[in-house]
Amino acid sequence: MTKTLARAGIVDYRRHSTRISAAVVDALDAARLRLTAGRPLIVVDGIDVTPDGRPVLTTHGRFAADRIELIVES
């Protein structure tokens, strides 16, 4: 992603926030993740900003809770 943002003229950015929450899989995500409906998910939303605080990238991920390990470091 860094190279893609650099091509758009954004050469410096940082993670502003990451929200990690839980949800129950719906029918669409169940099909995508090969899960049965009602299984737990981990939902990760992130926002990256430029040094002056302008948002430049958002991410949204949904993961099968029993197939993932999250490590958060600073």
Coordinates of N, CA and C in Angstrom, one line a residue:
M1 N 0.8 -1.2 0.0 CA 0.0 0.0 0.0 C 0.9 1.3 0.0
T2 N 2.0 1.2 0.6 CA 2.9 2.3 0.7 C 3.3 2.8 -0.7
K3 N 3.6 1.9 -1.6 CA 3.9 2.3 -3.0 C 2.7 2.9 -3.7
T4 N 1.6 2.4 -3.5 CA 0.4 2.9 -4.1 C 0.1 4.3 -3.6
L5 N 0.2 4.5 -2.3 CA 0.0 5.9 -1.8 C 1.1 6.9 -2.3
A6 N 2.3 6.4 -2.4 CA 3.4 7.2 -2.9 C 3.1 7.7 -4.4
R7 N 2.6 6.8 -5.2 CA 2.2 7.2 -6.5 C 1.1 8.3 -6.6
A8 N 0.4 8.4 -5.5 CA -0.7 9.4 -5.4 C -0.1 10.6 -4.7
G9 N 1.2 10.7 -4.4 CA 1.8 11.8 -3.8 C 1.8 11.8 -2.3
I10 N 1.4 10.7 -1.7 CA 1.4 10.6 -0.2 C 2.6 9.7 0.2
V11 N 3.6 10.4 0.7 CA 4.9 9.7 1.0 C 5.0 9.4 2.5
D12 N 4.2 10.0 3.3 CA 4.3 9.7 4.7 C 2.9 9.6 5.3
Y13 N 2.7 8.5 6.1 CA 1.4 8.3 6.8 C 1.6 7.4 8.0
R14 N 0.6 7.4 8.8 CA 0.7 6.6 10.0 C -0.6 6.0 10.4
R15 N -0.6 5.0 11.2 CA -1.9 4.4 11.7 C -2.5 5.3 12.7
H16 N -3.6 5.8 12.5 CA -4.3 6.7 13.5 C -5.1 5.8 14.5
S17 N -5.8 4.8 14.0 CA -6.6 4.0 14.9 C -6.9 2.6 14.3
T18 N -7.0 1.7 15.2 CA -7.4 0.3 14.9 C -8.5 -0.1 15.8
R19 N -9.6 -0.5 15.3 CA -10.7 -1.0 16.2 C -10.9 -2.4 15.9
I20 N -10.8 -3.2 17.0 CA -11.0 -4.7 16.9 C -12.3 -5.0 17.7
S21 N -13.2 -5.7 17.0 CA -14.5 -6.0 17.7 C -14.9 -7.4 17.2
A22 N -16.0 -7.8 17.8 CA -16.6 -9.1 17.5 C -17.9 -9.0 16.8
A23 N -18.3 -9.9 16.0 CA -19.6 -9.9 15.3 C -20.0 -11.4 15.1
V24 N -21.2 -11.5 14.6 CA -21.7 -12.8 14.2 C -21.8 -12.8 12.7
V25 N -21.3 -13.9 12.1 CA -21.2 -13.9 10.6 C -22.6 -14.0 10.0
D26 N -22.8 -13.1 9.0 CA -24.1 -13.2 8.2 C -23.9 -14.1 7.1
A27 N -25.0 -14.3 6.3 CA -25.0 -15.3 5.2 C -23.9 -15.0 4.1
L28 N -23.7 -13.7 3.8 CA -22.8 -13.3 2.7 C -21.3 -13.6 3.2
D29 N -21.0 -13.2 4.4 CA -19.6 -13.5 4.9 C -19.5 -14.9 5.2
A30 N -20.5 -15.6 5.6 CA -20.4 -17.1 5.8 C -20.0 -17.8 4.6
A31 N -20.6 -17.4 3.4 CA -20.2 -18.0 2.2 C -18.8 -17.7 1.8
R32 N -18.4 -16.4 2.0 CA -17.1 -16.0 1.6 C -16.0 -16.7 2.4
L33 N -16.3 -16.8 3.7 CA -15.3 -17.4 4.6 C -15.5 -18.9 4.9
R34 N -16.5 -19.5 4.2 CA -16.8 -20.9 4.3 C -17.1 -21.3 5.8
L35 N -18.0 -20.5 6.3 CA -18.4 -20.7 7.7 C -19.9 -21.0 7.7
T36 N -20.4 -21.5 8.8 CA -21.9 -21.6 9.0 C -22.3 -20.3 9.6
A37 N -23.5 -19.9 9.2 CA -24.1 -18.7 9.7 C -24.2 -18.7 11.2
G38 N -23.9 -17.6 11.9 CA -24.0 -17.5 13.3 C -22.7 -17.7 14.0
R39 N -21.6 -18.1 13.3 CA -20.3 -18.3 13.9 C -19.7 -16.9 14.2
P40 N -18.8 -16.9 15.2 CA -18.2 -15.6 15.6 C -17.1 -15.1 14.6
L41 N -17.0 -13.8 14.4 CA -16.0 -13.2 13.6 C -15.2 -12.1 14.4
I42 N -14.0 -11.9 14.0 CA -13.3 -10.7 14.5 C -13.3 -9.7 13.4
V43 N -13.7 -8.5 13.7 CA -13.8 -7.4 12.8 C -12.7 -6.4 13.1
V44 N -11.9 -6.0 12.1 CA -10.8 -5.1 12.3 C -11.0 -3.9 11.3
D45 N -11.1 -2.7 11.9 CA -11.2 -1.5 11.1 C -10.0 -0.6 11.4
G46 N -9.4 0.0 10.4 CA -8.3 0.8 10.6 C -8.4 2.1 9.8
I47 N -7.7 3.2 10.3 CA -7.7 4.4 9.6 C -6.2 4.9 9.7
D48 N -5.7 5.2 8.5 CA -4.3 5.8 8.3 C -4.5 7.2 7.9
V49 N -3.5 8.1 8.5 CA -3.6 9.5 8.3 C -2.2 10.0 7.9
T50 N -2.2 11.2 7.2 CA -1.0 11.9 6.9 C -0.5 12.5 8.2
P51 N 0.7 13.1 8.3 CA 1.3 13.7 9.5 C 0.4 14.8 10.0
D52 N -0.4 15.5 9.1 CA -1.2 16.6 9.5 C -2.6 16.1 9.9
G53 N -2.8 14.8 9.9 CA -4.1 14.2 10.4 C -5.2 14.0 9.3
R54 N -4.8 14.1 8.0 CA -5.8 13.9 7.0 C -5.9 12.4 6.7
P55 N -7.1 11.9 6.8 CA -7.3 10.4 6.5 C -7.0 10.1 5.0
V56 N -6.2 9.0 4.8 CA -5.8 8.7 3.5 C -6.2 7.2 3.1
L57 N -6.4 6.4 4.2 CA -6.7 5.0 3.9 C -7.6 4.4 5.0
T58 N -8.6 3.7 4.7 CA -9.4 3.0 5.7 C -9.3 1.5 5.3
T59 N -9.3 0.6 6.3 CA -9.4 -0.8 6.0 C -10.5 -1.4 6.9
H60 N -11.0 -2.5 6.3 CA -12.1 -3.2 7.0 C -11.9 -4.7 6.7
G61 N -11.7 -5.4 7.8 CA -11.4 -6.9 7.6 C -12.3 -7.7 8.5
R62 N -12.8 -8.8 8.0 CA -13.6 -9.7 8.8 C -12.9 -11.1 8.7
F63 N -12.7 -11.7 9.9 CA -11.9 -12.9 10.0 C -12.7 -13.9 10.8
A64 N -12.6 -15.2 10.5 CA -13.1 -16.3 11.3 C -12.4 -16.3 12.6
A65 N -13.1 -16.1 13.7 CA -12.4 -16.0 15.0 C -11.5 -17.1 15.4
D66 N -11.9 -18.3 14.9 CA -11.0 -19.5 15.3 C -9.9 -19.8 14.3
R67 N -9.7 -18.8 13.4 CA -8.6 -19.0 12.4 C -7.6 -17.9 12.4
I68 N -7.6 -17.1 13.4 CA -6.7 -15.9 13.4 C -6.1 -15.7 14.7
E69 N -4.9 -15.1 14.7 CA -4.2 -14.6 15.8 C -3.8 -13.1 15.5
L70 N -4.2 -12.2 16.4 CA -3.9 -10.8 16.2 C -2.8 -10.4 17.2
I71 N -1.8 -9.8 16.7 CA -0.7 -9.2 17.5 C -0.6 -7.7 17.3
V72 N -0.8 -7.0 18.4 CA -0.8 -5.5 18.2 C 0.4 -5.0 18.9
E73 N 1.3 -4.3 18.2 CA 2.5 -3.7 18.7 C 2.6 -2.3 18.3
S74 N 3.4 -1.5 19.0 CA 3.6 -0.1 18.7 C 5.0 0.1 18.4

